[in-house]
Coordinates of C-alpha atoms in Angstrom, one line a residue:
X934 CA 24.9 -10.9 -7.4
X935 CA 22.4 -8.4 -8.9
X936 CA 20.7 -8.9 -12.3
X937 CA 21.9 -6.4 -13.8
X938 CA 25.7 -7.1 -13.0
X939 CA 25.1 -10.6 -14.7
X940 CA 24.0 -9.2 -17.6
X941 CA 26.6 -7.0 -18.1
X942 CA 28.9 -10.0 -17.8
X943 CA 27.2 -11.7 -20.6
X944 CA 27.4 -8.9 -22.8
X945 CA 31.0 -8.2 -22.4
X946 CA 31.3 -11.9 -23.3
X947 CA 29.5 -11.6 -26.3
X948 CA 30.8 -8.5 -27.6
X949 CA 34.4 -10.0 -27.4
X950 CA 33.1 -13.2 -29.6
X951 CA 31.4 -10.5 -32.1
X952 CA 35.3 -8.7 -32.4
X953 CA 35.6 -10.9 -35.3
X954 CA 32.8 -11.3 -37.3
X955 CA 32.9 -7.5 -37.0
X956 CA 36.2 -7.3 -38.5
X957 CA 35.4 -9.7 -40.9
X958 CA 32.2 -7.8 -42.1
X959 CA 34.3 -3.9 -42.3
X960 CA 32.0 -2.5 -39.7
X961 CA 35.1 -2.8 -37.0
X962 CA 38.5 -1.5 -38.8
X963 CA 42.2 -3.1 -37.6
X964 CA 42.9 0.3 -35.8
X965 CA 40.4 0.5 -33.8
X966 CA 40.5 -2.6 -32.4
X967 CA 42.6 -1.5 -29.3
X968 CA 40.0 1.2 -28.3
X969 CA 37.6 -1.6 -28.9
X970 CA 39.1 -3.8 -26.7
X971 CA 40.1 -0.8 -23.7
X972 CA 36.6 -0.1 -23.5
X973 CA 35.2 -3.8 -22.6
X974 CA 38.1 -3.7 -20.0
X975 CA 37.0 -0.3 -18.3
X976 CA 33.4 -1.7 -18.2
X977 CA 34.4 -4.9 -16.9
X978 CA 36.3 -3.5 -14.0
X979 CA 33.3 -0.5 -13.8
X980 CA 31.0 -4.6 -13.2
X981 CA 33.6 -5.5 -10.5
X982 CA 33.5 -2.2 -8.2
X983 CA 29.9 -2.6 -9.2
X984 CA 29.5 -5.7 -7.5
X985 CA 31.6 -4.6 -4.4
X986 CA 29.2 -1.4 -3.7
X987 CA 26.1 -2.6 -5.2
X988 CA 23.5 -1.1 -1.9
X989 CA 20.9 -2.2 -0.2
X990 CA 18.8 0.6 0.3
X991 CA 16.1 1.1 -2.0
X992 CA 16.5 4.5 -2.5
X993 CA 20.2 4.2 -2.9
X994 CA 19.8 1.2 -5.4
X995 CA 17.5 3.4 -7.7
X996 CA 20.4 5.9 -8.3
X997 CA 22.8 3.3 -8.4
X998 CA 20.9 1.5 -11.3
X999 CA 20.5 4.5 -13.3
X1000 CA 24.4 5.5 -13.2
X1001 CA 25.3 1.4 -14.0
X1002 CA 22.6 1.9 -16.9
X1003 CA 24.7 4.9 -18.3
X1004 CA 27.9 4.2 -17.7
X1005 CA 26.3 0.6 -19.7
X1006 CA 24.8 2.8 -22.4
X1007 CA 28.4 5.3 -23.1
X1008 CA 30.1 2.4 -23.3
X1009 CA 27.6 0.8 -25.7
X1010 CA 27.6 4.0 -27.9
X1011 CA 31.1 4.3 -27.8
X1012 CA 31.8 1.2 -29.2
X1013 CA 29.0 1.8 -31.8
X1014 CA 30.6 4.6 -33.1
X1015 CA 34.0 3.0 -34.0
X1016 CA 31.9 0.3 -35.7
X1017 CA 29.8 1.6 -38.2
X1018 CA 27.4 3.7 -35.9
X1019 CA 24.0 3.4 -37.3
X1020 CA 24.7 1.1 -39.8
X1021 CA 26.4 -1.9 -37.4
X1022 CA 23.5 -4.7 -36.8
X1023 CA 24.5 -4.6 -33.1
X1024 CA 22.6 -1.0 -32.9
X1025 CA 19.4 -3.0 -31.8
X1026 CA 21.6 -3.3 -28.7
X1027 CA 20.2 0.1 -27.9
X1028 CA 16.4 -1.2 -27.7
X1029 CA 17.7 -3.6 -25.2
X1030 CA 19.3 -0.6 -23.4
X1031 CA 15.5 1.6 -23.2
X1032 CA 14.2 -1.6 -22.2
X1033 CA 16.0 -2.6 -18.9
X1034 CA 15.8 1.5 -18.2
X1035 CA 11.3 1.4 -18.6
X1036 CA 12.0 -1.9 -16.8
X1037 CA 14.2 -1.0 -13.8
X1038 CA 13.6 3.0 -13.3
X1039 CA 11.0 4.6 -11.9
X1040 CA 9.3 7.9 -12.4
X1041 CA 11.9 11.1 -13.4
X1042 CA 14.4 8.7 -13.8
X1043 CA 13.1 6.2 -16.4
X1044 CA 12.2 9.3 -18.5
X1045 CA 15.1 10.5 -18.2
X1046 CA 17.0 7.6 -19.2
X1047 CA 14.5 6.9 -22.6
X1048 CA 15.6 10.6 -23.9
X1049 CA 19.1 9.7 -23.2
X1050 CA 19.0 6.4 -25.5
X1051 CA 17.2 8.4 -28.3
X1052 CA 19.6 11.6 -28.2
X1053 CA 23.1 9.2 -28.3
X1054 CA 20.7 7.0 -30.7
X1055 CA 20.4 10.2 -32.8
X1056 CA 23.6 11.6 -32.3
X1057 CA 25.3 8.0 -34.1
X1058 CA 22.4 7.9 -36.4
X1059 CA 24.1 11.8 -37.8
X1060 CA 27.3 10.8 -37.7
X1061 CA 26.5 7.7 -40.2
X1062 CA 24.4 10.2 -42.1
X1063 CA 27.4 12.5 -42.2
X1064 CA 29.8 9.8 -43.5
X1065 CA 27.4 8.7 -46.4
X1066 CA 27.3 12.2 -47.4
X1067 CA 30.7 12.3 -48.4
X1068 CA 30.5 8.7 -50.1
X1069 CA 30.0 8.3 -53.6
X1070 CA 26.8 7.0 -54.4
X1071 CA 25.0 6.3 -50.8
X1072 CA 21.5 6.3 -51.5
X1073 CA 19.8 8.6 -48.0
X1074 CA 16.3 7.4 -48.8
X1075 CA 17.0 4.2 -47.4
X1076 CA 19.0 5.2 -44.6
X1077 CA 16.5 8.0 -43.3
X1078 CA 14.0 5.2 -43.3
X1079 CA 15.8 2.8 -41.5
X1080 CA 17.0 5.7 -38.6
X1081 CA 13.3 6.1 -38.1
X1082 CA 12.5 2.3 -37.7
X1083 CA 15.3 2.2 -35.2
X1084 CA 13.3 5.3 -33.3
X1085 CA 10.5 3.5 -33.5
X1086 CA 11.7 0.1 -31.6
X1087 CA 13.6 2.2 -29.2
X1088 CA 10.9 4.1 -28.1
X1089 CA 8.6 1.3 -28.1
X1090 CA 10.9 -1.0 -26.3
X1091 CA 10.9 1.6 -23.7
X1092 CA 7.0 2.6 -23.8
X1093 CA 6.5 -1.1 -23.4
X1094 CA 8.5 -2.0 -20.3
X1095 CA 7.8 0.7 -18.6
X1096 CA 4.0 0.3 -18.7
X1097 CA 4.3 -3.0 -17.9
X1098 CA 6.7 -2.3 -14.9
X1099 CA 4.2 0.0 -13.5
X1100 CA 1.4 -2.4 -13.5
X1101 CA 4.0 -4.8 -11.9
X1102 CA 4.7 -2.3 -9.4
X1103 CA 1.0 -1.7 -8.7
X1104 CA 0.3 -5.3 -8.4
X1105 CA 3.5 -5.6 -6.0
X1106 CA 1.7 -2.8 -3.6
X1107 CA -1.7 -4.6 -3.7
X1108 CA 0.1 -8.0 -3.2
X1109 CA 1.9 -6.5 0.1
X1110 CA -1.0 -4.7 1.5
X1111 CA -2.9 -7.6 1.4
X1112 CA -0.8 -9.7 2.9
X1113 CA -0.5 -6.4 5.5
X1114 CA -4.1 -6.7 5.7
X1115 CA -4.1 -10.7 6.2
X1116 CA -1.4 -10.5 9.0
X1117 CA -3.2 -8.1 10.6
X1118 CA -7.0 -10.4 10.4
X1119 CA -5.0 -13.2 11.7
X1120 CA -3.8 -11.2 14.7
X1121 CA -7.3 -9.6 15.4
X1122 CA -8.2 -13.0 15.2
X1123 CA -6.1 -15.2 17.5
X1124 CA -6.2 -12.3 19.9
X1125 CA -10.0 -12.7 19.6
X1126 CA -9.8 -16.1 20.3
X1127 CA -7.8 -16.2 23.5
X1128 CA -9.4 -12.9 25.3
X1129 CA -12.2 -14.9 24.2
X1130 CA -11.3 -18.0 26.2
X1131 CA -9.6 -15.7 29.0
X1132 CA -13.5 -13.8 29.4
X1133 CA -15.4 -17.6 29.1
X1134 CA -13.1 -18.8 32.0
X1135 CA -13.1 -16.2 34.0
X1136 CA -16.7 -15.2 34.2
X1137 CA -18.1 -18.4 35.9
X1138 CA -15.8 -17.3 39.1
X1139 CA -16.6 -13.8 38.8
X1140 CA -20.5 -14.3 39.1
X1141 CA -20.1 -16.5 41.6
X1142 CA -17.8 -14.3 43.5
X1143 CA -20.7 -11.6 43.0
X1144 CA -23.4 -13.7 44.3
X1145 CA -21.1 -14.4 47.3
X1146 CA -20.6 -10.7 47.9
X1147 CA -24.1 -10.1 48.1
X1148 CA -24.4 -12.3 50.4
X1149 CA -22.0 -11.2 52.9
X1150 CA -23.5 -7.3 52.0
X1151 CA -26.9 -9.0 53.4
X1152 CA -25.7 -10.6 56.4
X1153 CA -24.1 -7.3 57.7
X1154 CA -26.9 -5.1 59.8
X1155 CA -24.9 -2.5 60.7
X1156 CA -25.6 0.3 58.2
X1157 CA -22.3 2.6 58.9
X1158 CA -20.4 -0.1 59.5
X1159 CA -16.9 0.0 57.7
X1160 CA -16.6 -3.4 56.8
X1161 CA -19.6 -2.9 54.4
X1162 CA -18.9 0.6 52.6
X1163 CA -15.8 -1.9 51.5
X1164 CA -17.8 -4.5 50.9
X1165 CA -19.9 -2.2 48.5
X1166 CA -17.2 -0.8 46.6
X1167 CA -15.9 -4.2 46.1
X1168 CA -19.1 -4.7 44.7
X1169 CA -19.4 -2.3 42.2
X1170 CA -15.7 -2.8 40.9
X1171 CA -17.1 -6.1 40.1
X1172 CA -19.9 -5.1 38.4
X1173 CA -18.0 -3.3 36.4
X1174 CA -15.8 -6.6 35.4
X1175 CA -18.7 -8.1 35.1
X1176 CA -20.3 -5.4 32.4
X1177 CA -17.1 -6.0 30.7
X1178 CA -16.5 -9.7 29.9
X1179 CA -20.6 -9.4 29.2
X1180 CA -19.5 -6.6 26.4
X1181 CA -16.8 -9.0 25.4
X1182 CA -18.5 -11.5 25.1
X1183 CA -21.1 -9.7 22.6
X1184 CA -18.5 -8.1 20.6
X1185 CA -16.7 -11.9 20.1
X1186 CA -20.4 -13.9 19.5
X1187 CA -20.8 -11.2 16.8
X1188 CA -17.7 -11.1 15.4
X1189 CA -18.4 -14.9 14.7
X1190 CA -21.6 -14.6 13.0
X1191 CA -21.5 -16.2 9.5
X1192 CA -24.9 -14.5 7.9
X1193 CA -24.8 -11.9 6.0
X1194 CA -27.9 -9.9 4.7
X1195 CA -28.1 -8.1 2.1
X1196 CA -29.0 -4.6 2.7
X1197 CA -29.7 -0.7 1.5
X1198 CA -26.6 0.6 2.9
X1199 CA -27.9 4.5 2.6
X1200 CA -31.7 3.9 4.0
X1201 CA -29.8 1.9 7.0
X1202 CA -27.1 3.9 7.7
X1203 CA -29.5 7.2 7.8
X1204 CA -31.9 5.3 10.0
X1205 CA -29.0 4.5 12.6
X1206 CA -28.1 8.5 12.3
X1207 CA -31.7 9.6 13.1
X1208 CA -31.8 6.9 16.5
X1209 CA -28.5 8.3 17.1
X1210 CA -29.4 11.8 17.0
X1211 CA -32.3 11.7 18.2
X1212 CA -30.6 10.0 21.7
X1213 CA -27.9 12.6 21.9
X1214 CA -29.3 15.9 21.7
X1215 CA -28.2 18.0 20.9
X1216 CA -25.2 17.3 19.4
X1217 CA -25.0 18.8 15.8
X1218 CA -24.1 16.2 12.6
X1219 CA -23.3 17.0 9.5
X1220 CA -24.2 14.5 7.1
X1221 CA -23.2 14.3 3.0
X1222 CA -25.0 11.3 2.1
X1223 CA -24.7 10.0 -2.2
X1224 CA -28.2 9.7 -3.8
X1225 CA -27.2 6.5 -5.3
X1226 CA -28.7 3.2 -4.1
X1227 CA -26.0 1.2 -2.3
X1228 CA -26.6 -2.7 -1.7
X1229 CA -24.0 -4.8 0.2
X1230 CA -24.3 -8.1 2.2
X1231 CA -23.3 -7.6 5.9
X1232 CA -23.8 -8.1 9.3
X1233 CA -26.9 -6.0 10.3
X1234 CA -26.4 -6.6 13.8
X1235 CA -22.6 -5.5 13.7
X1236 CA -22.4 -3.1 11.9
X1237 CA -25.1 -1.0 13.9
X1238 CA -23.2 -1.5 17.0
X1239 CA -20.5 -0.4 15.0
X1240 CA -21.8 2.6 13.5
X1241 CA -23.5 3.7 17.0
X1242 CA -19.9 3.1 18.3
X1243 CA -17.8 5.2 16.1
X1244 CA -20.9 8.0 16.7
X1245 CA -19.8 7.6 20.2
X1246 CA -16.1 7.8 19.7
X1247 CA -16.7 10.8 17.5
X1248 CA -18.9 12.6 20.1
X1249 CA -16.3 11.6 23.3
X1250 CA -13.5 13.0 21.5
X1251 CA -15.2 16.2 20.0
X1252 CA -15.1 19.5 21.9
X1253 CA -17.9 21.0 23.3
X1254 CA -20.5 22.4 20.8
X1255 CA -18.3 20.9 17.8
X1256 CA -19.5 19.1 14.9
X1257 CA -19.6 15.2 13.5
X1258 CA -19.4 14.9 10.0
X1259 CA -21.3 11.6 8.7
X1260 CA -19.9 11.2 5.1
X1261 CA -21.5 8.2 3.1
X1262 CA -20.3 7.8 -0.5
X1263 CA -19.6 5.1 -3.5
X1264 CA -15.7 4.8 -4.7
X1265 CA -15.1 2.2 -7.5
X1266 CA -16.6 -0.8 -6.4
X1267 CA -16.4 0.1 -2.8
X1268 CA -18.7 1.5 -0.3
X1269 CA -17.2 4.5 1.9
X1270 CA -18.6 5.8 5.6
X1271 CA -16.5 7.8 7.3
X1272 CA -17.0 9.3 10.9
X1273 CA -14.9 12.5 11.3
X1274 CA -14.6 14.3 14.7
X1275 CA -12.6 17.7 15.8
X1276 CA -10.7 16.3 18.2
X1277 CA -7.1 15.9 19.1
X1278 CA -6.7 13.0 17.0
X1279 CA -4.8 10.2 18.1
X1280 CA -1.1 8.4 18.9
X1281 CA 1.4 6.5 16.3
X1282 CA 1.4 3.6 18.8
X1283 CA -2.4 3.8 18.9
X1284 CA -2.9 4.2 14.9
X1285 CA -0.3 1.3 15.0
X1286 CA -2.5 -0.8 16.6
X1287 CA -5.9 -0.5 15.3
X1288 CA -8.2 -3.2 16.2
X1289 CA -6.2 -4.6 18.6
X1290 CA -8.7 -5.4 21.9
X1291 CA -7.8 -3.3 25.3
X1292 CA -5.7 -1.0 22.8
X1293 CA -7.9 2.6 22.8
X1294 CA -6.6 6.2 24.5
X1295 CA -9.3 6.7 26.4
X1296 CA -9.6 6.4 30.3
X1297 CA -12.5 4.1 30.5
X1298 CA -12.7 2.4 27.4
X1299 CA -11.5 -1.0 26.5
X1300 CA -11.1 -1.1 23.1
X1301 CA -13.4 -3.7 21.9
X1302 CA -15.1 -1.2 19.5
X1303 CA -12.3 -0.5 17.5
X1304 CA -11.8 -4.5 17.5
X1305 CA -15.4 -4.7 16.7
X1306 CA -15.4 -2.9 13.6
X1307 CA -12.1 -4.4 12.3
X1308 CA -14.2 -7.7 12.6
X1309 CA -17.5 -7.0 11.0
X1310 CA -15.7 -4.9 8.1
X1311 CA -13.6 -8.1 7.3
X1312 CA -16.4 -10.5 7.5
X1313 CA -17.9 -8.0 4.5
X1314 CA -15.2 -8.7 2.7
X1315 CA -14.0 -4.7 3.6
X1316 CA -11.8 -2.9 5.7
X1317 CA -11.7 -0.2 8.8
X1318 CA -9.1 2.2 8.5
X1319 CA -8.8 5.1 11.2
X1320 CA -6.3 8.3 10.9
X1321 CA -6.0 11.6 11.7
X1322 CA -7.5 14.3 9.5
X1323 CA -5.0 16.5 7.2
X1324 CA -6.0 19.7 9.0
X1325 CA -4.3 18.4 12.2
X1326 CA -7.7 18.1 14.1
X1327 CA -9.1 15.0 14.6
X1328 CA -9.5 11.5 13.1
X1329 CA -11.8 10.1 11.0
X1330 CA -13.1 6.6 11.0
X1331 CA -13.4 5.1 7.8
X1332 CA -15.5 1.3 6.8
X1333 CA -15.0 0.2 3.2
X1334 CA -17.5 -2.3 1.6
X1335 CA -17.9 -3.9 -1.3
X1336 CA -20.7 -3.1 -3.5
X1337 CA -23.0 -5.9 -4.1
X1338 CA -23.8 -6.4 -7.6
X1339 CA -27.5 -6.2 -8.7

């Protein structure tokens, strides 16, 4: 059963034990009693169909909320107003009221909600002013003082929740994306581990089945022979496997190192660029560097195999005569490169995902950079986030670090 259902229950209950002290006190008269009572009935069967149709659905639940929080609200004013309105010591019932709206609406709605409670707080706060008018001797002083201090703990009953349920709210979407962020470092990992173990057992036989194929490519004289075209293109099919459990196996004896260095990340980042540049010309960079000195403890190693690979990634999926943009910049506490090409961008499933080894959308590739970067940013303490750029063209490649402190 929802919260809020059970809270209505208990305030039905205790506004049916406050009937008499009510009476008793002349803020509920004889007459009105029926009403009184009619009204707790209509909002307790209101709690039952409540119950029944309460959704599921976030977005469904928010409206839901808001319409069980004024249907709560009427029938709190309502019963107000045949008990001495303003003047009834159950008007702090109100505050309680703006409190579970800050608390349980969000955005439009919770404001929404707050200027209700203060215009039906206002509204019984005239009618009690109207009814002293006409009785002999009712000092207003007093009673426009004590509307005001009821204003005042309305509207800060709602300020309050609200600002906290914000920061709750905020701290519920950090809490989530990093336990996003830890399922996806344990799956990087364990998947590291057992292509790990899949390339260490595998390479022994490979090399040995190279050897042996060289072997046989010596033994047979016969330059045009058939049998050894075969042979060699066997051969170089298995160099190839070879060249790739060798990059595995770099990309997972990296990913493992523990020592971190602490490093300029702007003099070595722009260093890497200039190698980079100065092996791929001409392809044209755009660089926006900050002027402000950026320290962090990482990987050297790692992270300029990284870098050089999301240069390459950039310049693979860029159209001829296109251009990179290098962006290097300080956010908060965080350290931001991003890579940004003009290419075609890529897939949900591959965005999906990122970081996984042999995941990638390109012919030859085999995904290990992607999976290379997820590692090294982690063991930073950072992140690697790709997507595709706003503009519909292309991705950019993003590496958060944290700024080490002086």
């Amino acid at each position: 059963m929802p919260g809020l259902i059970r809270f209505r229950w208990i305030a039905i209950a205790c506004l049916i034990l406050g009937t008499l002290p009510l009476l008793k006190w002349g803020f509920l008269q004889t007459r009105d009693v029926p009403y009184f009572i009619a009204v707790l009935a209509l909002l307790a069967t209101f709690n039952v169909l409540a119950q029944g149709i309460w959704p599921r659905e976030e977005s469904a639940r928010q409206k839901h909320v808001l319409v069980n929080l004024w249907v709560d609200l009427l029938a709190a004013v309502g019963l107000l107003f045949v008990s001495g309105s303003a003047n009834n010591p159950f008007i702090s019932i109100l505050c309680i009221h703006a409190f579970l709206g800050g608390m349980l609406l969000k955005q439009k709605s919770s404001y929404l909600f707050g200027l209700t409670v203060l215009a039906l707080l206002g509204l019984l706060q005239f009618e009690t002013y109207l009814d002293a008018k006409v009785t002999v001797g009712a000092d207003t002083s007093e009673m426009l003082l004590s509307f005001l201090s009821q204003w005042v703990l309305v509207t800060a009953s709602w300020f309050v929740s609200h600002y906290f349920s914000g920061l709750l709210h905020k701290n519920e979407q950090r809490i989530r994306l990093l336990q996003d962020r830890q399922h996806q470092a344990d799956r990087l990992k364990a998947l590291g581990a057992l292509t790990a173990g899949f390339s260490h057992q595998l390479a022994t036989p490979m090399n040995s089945l190279k050897l042996r194929m060289e072997r046989g490519l010596r033994k047979l004289t016969n330059e045009d022979s058939p049998a050894k075209e075969e042979f060699e293109k066997a051969q170089s099919s298995l160099d190839e496997c070879v060249r790739v459990f060798q990059h595995m196996a770099s990309v997972f004896s990296r990913s493992s190192q523990s020592e971190l260095q602490k490093v300029q990340v702007e003099l070595l980042t722009a260093d890497l660029l200039k190698v980079w540049e100065k092996e791929n010309e001409p392809v044209s960079v755009e660089k926006h560097f900050t002027t402000e000195t950026l320290p962090c403890r990482l990987q050297v190693l790692a992270f300029s195999q990284t870098f050089f690979d999301l240069l390459n990634n950039a310049y693979e999926a860029s159209p001829e005569g296109s251009t990179i943009y290098v962006r290097l910049f300080k956010q908060d506490s965080w350290i931001v490169l991003e890579v940004t090409d003009r290419g075609e961008g890529l897939s949900k499933e591959i965005l999906s995902r990122l970081g996984e080894p042999f995941v990638t959308s390109k012919a030859d590739g085999n995904g290990l950079g992607l999976y290379s970067a997820s590692m090294m940013a982690q063991g930073a303490g950072g992140e690697f986030k790709i997507f595709n750029n706003t503009s519909g063209r292309g991705a950019t490649a993003q590496i958060c670090l944290p700024v080490e402190e002086l």
